[in-house]
CSV table of C-alpha atoms and ligand atoms in Angstrom, one decimal:
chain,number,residue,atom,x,y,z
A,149,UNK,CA,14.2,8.0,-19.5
A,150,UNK,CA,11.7,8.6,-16.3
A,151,UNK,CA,11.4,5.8,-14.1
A,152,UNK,CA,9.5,5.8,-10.6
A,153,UNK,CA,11.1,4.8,-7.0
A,154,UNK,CA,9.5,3.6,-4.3
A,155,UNK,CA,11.1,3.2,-0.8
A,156,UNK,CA,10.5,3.2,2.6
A,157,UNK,CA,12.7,2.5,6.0
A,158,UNK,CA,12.2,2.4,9.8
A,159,UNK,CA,15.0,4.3,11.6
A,160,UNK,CA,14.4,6.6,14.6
A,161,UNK,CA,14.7,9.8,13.4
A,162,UNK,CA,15.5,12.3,16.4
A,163,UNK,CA,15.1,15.7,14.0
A,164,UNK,CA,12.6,15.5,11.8
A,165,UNK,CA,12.0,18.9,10.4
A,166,UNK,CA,15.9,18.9,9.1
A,167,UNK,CA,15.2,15.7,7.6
A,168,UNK,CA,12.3,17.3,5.5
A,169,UNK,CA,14.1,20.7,4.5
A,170,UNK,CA,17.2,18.9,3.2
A,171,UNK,CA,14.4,16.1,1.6
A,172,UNK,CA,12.5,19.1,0.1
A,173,UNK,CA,15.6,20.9,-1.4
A,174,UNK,CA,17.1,17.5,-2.7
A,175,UNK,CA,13.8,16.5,-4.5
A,176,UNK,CA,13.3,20.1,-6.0
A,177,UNK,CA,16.9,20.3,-7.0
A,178,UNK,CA,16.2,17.1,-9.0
A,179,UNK,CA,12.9,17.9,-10.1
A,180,UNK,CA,11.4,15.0,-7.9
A,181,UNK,CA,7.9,14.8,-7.7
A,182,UNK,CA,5.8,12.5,-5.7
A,183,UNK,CA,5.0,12.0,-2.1
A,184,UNK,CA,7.6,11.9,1.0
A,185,UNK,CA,7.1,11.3,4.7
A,186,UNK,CA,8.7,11.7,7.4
A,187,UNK,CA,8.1,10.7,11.0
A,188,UNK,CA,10.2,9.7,14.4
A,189,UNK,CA,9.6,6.1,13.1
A,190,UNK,CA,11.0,6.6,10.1
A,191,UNK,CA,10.8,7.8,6.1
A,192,UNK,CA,8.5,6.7,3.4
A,193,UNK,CA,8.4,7.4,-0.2
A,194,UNK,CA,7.3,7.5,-3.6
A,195,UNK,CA,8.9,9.9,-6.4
A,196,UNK,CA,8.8,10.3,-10.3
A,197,UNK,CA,11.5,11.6,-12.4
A,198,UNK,CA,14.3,11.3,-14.7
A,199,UNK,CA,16.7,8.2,-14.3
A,200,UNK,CA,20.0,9.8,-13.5
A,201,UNK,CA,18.5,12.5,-11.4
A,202,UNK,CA,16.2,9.6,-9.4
A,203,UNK,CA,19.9,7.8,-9.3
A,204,UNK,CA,21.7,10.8,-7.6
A,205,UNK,CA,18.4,11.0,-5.1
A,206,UNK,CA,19.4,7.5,-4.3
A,207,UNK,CA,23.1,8.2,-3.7
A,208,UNK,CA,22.8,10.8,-1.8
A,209,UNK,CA,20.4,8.7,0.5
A,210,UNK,CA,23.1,6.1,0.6
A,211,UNK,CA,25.7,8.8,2.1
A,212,UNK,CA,23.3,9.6,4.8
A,213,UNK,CA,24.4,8.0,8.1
A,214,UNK,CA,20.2,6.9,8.7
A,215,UNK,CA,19.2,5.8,5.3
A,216,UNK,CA,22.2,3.2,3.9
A,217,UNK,CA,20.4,-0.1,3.9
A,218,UNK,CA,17.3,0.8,1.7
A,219,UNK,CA,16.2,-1.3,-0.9
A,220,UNK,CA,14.9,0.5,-3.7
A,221,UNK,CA,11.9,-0.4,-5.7
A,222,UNK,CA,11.7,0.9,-9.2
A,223,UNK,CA,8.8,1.0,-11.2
A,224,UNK,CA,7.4,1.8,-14.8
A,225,UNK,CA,6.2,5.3,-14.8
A,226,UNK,CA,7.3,9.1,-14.1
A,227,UNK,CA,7.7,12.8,-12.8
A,228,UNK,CA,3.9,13.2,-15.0
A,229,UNK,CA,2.0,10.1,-12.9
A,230,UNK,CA,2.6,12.6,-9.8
A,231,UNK,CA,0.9,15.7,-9.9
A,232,UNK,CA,3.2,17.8,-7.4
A,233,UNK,CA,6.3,16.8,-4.3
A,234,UNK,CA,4.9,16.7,-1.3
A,235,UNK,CA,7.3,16.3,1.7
A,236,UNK,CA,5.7,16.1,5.3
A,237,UNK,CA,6.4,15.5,8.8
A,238,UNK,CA,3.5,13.1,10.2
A,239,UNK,CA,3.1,11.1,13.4
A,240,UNK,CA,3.2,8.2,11.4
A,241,UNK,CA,4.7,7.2,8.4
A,242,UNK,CA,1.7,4.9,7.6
A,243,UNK,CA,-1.5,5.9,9.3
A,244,UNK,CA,-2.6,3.2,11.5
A,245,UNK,CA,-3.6,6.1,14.4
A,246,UNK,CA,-1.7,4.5,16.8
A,247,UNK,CA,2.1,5.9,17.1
A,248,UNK,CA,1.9,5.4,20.5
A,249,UNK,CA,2.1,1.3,19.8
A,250,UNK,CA,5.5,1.3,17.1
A,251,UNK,CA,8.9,0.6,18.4
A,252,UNK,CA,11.8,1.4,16.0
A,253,UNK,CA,15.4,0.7,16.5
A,254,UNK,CA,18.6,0.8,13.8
A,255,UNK,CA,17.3,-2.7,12.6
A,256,UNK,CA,13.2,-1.6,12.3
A,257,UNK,CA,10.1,-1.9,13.9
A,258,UNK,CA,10.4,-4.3,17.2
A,259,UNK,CA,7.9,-7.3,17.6
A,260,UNK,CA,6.8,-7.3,14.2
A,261,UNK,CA,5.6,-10.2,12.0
A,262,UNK,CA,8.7,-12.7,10.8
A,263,UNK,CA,9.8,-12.0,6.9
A,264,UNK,CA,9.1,-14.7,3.8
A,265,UNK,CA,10.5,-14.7,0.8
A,266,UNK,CA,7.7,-15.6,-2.0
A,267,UNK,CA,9.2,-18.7,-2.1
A,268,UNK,CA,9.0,-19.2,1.8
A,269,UNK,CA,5.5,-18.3,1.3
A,270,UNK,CA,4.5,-21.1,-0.5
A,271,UNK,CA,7.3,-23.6,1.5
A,272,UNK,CA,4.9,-22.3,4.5
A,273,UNK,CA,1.6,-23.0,2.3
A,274,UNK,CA,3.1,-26.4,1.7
A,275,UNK,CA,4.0,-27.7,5.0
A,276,UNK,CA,0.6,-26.2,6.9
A,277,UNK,CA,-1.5,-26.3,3.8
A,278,UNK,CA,-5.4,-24.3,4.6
A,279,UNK,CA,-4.4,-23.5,7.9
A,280,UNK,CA,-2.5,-20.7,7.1
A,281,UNK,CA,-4.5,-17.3,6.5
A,282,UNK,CA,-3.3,-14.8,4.6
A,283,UNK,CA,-4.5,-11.3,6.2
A,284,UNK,CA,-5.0,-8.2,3.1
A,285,UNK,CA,-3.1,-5.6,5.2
A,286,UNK,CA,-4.8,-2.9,2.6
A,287,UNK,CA,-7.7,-1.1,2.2
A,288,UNK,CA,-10.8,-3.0,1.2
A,289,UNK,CA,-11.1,-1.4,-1.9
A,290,UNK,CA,-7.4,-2.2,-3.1
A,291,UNK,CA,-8.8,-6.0,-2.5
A,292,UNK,CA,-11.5,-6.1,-4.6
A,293,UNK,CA,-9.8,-6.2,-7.8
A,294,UNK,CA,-6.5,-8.5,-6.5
A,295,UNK,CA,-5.6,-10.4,-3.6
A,296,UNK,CA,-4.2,-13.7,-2.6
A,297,UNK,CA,-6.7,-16.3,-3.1
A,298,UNK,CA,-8.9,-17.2,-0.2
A,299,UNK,CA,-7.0,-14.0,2.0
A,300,UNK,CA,-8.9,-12.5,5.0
A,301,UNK,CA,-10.1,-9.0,3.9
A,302,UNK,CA,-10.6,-6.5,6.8
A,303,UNK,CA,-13.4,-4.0,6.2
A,304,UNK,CA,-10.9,-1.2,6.1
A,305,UNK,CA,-11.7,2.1,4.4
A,306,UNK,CA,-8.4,3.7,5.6
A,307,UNK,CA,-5.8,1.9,7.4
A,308,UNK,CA,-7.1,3.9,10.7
A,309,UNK,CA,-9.8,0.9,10.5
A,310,UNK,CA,-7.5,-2.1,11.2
A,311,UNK,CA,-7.7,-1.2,15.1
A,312,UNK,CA,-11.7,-1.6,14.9
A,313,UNK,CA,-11.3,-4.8,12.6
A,314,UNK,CA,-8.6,-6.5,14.7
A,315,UNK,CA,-10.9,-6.6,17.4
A,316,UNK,CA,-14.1,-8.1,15.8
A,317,UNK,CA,-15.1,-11.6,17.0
A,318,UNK,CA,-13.7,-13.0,13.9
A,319,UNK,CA,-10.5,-12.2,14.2
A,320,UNK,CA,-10.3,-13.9,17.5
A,321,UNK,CA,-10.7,-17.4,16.4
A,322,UNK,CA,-7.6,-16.5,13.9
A,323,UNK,CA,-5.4,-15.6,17.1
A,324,UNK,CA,-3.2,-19.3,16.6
A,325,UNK,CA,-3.5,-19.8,13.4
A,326,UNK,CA,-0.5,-19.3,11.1
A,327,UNK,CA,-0.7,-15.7,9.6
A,328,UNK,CA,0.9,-14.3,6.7
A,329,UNK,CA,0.0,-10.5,6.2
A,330,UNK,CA,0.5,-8.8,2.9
A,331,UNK,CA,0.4,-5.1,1.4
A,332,UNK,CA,1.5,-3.6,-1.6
A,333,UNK,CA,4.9,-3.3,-1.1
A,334,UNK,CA,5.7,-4.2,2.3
A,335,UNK,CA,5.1,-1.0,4.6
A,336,UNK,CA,1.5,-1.3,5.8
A,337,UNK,CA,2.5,-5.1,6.9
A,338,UNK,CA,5.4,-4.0,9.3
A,339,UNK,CA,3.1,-2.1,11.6
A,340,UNK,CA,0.0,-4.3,10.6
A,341,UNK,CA,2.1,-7.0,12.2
A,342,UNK,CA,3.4,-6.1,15.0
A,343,UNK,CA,-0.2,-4.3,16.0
A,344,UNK,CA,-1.4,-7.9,15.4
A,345,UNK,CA,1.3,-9.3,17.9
A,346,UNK,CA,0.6,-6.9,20.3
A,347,UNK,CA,-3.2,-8.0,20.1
A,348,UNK,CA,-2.4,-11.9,20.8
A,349,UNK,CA,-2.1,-13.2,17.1
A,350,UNK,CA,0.7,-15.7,18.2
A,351,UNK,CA,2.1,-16.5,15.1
A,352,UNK,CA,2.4,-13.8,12.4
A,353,UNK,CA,4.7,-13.4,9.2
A,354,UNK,CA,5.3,-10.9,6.7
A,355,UNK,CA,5.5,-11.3,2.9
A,356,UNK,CA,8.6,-9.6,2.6
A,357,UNK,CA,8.5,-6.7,-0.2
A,358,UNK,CA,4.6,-7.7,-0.2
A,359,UNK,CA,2.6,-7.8,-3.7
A,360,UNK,CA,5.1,-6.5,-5.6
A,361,UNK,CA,8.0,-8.6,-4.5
A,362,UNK,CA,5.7,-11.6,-5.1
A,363,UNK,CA,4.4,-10.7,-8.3
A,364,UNK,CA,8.0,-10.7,-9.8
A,365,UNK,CA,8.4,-14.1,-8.6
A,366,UNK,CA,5.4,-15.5,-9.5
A,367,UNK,CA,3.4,-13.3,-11.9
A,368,UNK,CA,-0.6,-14.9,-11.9
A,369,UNK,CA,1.2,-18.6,-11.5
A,370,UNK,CA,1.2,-19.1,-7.4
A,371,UNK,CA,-1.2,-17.5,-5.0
A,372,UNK,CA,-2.1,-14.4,-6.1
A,373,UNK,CA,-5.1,-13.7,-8.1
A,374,UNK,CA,-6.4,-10.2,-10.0
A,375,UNK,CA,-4.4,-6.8,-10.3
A,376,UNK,CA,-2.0,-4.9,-8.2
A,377,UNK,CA,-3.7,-1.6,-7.3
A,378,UNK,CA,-1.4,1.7,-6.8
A,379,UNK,CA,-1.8,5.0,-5.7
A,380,UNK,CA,-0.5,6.9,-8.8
A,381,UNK,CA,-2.2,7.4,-12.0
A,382,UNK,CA,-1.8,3.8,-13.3
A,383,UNK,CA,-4.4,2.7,-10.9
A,384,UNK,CA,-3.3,-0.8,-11.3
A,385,UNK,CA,-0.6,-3.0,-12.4
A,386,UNK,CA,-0.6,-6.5,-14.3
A,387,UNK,CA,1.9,-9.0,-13.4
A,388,UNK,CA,1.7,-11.2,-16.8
A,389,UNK,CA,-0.8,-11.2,-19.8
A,390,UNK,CA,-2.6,-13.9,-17.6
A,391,UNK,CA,-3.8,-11.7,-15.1
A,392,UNK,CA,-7.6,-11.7,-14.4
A,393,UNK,CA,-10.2,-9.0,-13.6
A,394,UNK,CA,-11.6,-10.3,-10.2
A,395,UNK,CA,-13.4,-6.8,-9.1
A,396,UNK,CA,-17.0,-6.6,-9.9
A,397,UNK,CA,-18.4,-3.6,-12.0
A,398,UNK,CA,-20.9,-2.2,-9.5
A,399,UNK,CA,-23.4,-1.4,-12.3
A,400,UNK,CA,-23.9,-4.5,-14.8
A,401,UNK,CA,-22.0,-7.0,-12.6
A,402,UNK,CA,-19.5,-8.0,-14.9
A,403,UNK,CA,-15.9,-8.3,-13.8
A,404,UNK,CA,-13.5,-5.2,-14.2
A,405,UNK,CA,-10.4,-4.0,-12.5
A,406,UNK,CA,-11.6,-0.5,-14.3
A,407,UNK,CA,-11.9,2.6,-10.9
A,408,UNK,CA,-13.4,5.5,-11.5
A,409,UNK,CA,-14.0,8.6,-9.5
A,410,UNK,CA,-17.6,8.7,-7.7
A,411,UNK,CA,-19.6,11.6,-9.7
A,412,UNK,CA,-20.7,13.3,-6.8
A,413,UNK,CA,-17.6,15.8,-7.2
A,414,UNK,CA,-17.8,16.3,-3.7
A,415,UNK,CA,-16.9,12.5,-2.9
A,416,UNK,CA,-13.4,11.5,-3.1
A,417,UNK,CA,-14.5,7.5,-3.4
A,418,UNK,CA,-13.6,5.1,-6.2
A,419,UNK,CA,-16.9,3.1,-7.7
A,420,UNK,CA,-15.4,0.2,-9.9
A,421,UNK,CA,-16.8,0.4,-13.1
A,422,UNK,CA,-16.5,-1.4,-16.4
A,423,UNK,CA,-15.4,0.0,-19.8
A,424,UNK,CA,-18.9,-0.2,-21.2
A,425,UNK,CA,-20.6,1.2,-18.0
A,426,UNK,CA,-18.2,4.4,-18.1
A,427,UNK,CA,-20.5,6.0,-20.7
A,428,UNK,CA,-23.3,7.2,-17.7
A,429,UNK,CA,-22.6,8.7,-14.4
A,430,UNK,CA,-22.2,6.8,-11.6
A,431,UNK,CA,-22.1,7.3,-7.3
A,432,UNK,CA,-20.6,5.5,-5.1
A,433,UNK,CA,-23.7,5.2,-3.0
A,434,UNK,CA,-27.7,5.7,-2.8
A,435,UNK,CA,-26.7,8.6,-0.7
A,436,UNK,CA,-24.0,10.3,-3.4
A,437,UNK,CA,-26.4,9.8,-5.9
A,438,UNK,CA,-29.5,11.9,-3.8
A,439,UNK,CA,-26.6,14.5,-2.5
A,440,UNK,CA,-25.6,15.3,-6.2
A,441,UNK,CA,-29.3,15.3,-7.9
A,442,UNK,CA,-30.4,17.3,-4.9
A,443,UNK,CA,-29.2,21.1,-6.4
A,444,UNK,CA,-30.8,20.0,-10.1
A,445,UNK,CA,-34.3,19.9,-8.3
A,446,UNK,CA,-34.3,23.1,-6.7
B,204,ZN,ZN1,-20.5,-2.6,-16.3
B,205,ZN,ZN1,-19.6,9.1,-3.6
């Protein structure tokens, strides 16, 4: 059986390029793909493969004096939704640009955002009712077919943006307001948080596990609204039969949670599209299309 894994913890790691050779042979020795990195601040992951061998990987994680305490997240899928292992040595683990900023010690990244449970979420939602905001800690795109309902969603292309968007007027009147951040599966959030804290948001939690975490608990009955978007060849997961489309197709307006690739080959952007409105070509923008009609005319 092939299963998928996905993992991530915040531990200073003093030599990183050992980390990544004895990573590398572990993964290939398993045959392991996916995606692994490795910074001072810490390891992140995401690996297809069969059970038992993903099993061992895990293990042998367990017996390493840095990574015990690692709670792993399995997932429906494979070795096949991963087209190769990649194991790297970055500046960051998740790229916010801005490594100088993170703190890590045995117990994670210092000053972040406090932890909730899903069901502290909605204790939170209960006691401070529409005061509290919830923050999208993603990229813009991962928003527009699912998100918590009435979240704040940063106009973030890359998570490089957040440092732009934090700063926008906007964002200032949020500063002491209660507010709960959210990614996919927890990761983004811990240094979204504590970026936010260093900025002067005063009172800022965490969704602990993030949309995944939540979406076990409360499938499409609490907060959340639309589908899970991931970075592997599912493109997006359903927490119940009752999940909605809330993304809007971008060429006959009706609602779809349906991504396709831009078909200016050159453009590695994602146009949502629905079923029906796959049959034609479609760009991402007035600018793709021109770019890729331009050769034709010549
Ligand atoms: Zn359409
Ligand atoms: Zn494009």
């Amino acid at each position: 059986m092939q299963k998928i894994v996905l993992f991530y913890k915040f531990v200073p790691i003093a030599d990183t390029e050992t980390i990544m050779h004895w990573q590398r042979t572990l993964c290939e020795k398993l045959e392991l793909k996916g995606r692994i990195i490795i910074s001072e601040h810490g390891i992140n992951g995401t690996l297809g493969g069969d059970l038992q061998n993903l099993k061992y990987y895990t293990r042998a994680m367990k017996a390493h004096s840095l990574f015990g305490a690692i709670t792993w997240k399995w997932s429906d899928g494979g070795s096949e939704d991963f087209p190769r292992l990649s194991v790297k040595v970055r500046d960051e683990i998740v790229t916010f640009g801005k490594p100088e900023e993170i703190e890590v010690d045995s117990s994670g990244v210092k000053n972040g955002g406090k932890h909730l449970s899903p069901e502290q979420v909605h204790k939170l939602v209960q006691a401070r009712g529409d005061d509290v905001v919830f923050m999208d800690g993603r990229n813009a795109y991962e928003a527009a077919i699912g998100k918590f309902k009435n979240a704040v969603v940063p106009n973030t292309r890359t998570t490089k943006d957040f440092v732009r968007e934090l700063e926008k007027p906007a964002m200032q009147k949020l500063k002491n307001k209660p507010i709960v951040t959210y990614c996919t599966g927890g990761i983004r959030c811990e240094i979204l948080s504590a970026m936010m804290k260093n900025r002067g948001f005063s009172e800022v939690y965490q969704v602990k596990g993030g949309i995944a975490k939540y979406g076990e608990a409360y499938k499409d009955e609490g907060l959340w609204e639309g589908k899970m978007y991931v970075f592997d060849r599912r493109m997006n997961v359903a927490f119940s039969d009752k999940s909605k489309d809330i993304g809007t197709c971008s060429s006959c307006s009706k609602t779809t949670s349906n991504y396709e690739n831009c078909a200016n080959l050159a453009c590695n952007d994602l146009v949502l599209l629905c079923k029906a409105c796959t049959k034609r070509s479609h760009f991402c923008s007035k600018k793709c299309h021109k770019t890729h009609r331009e050769p034709a005319s010549v």
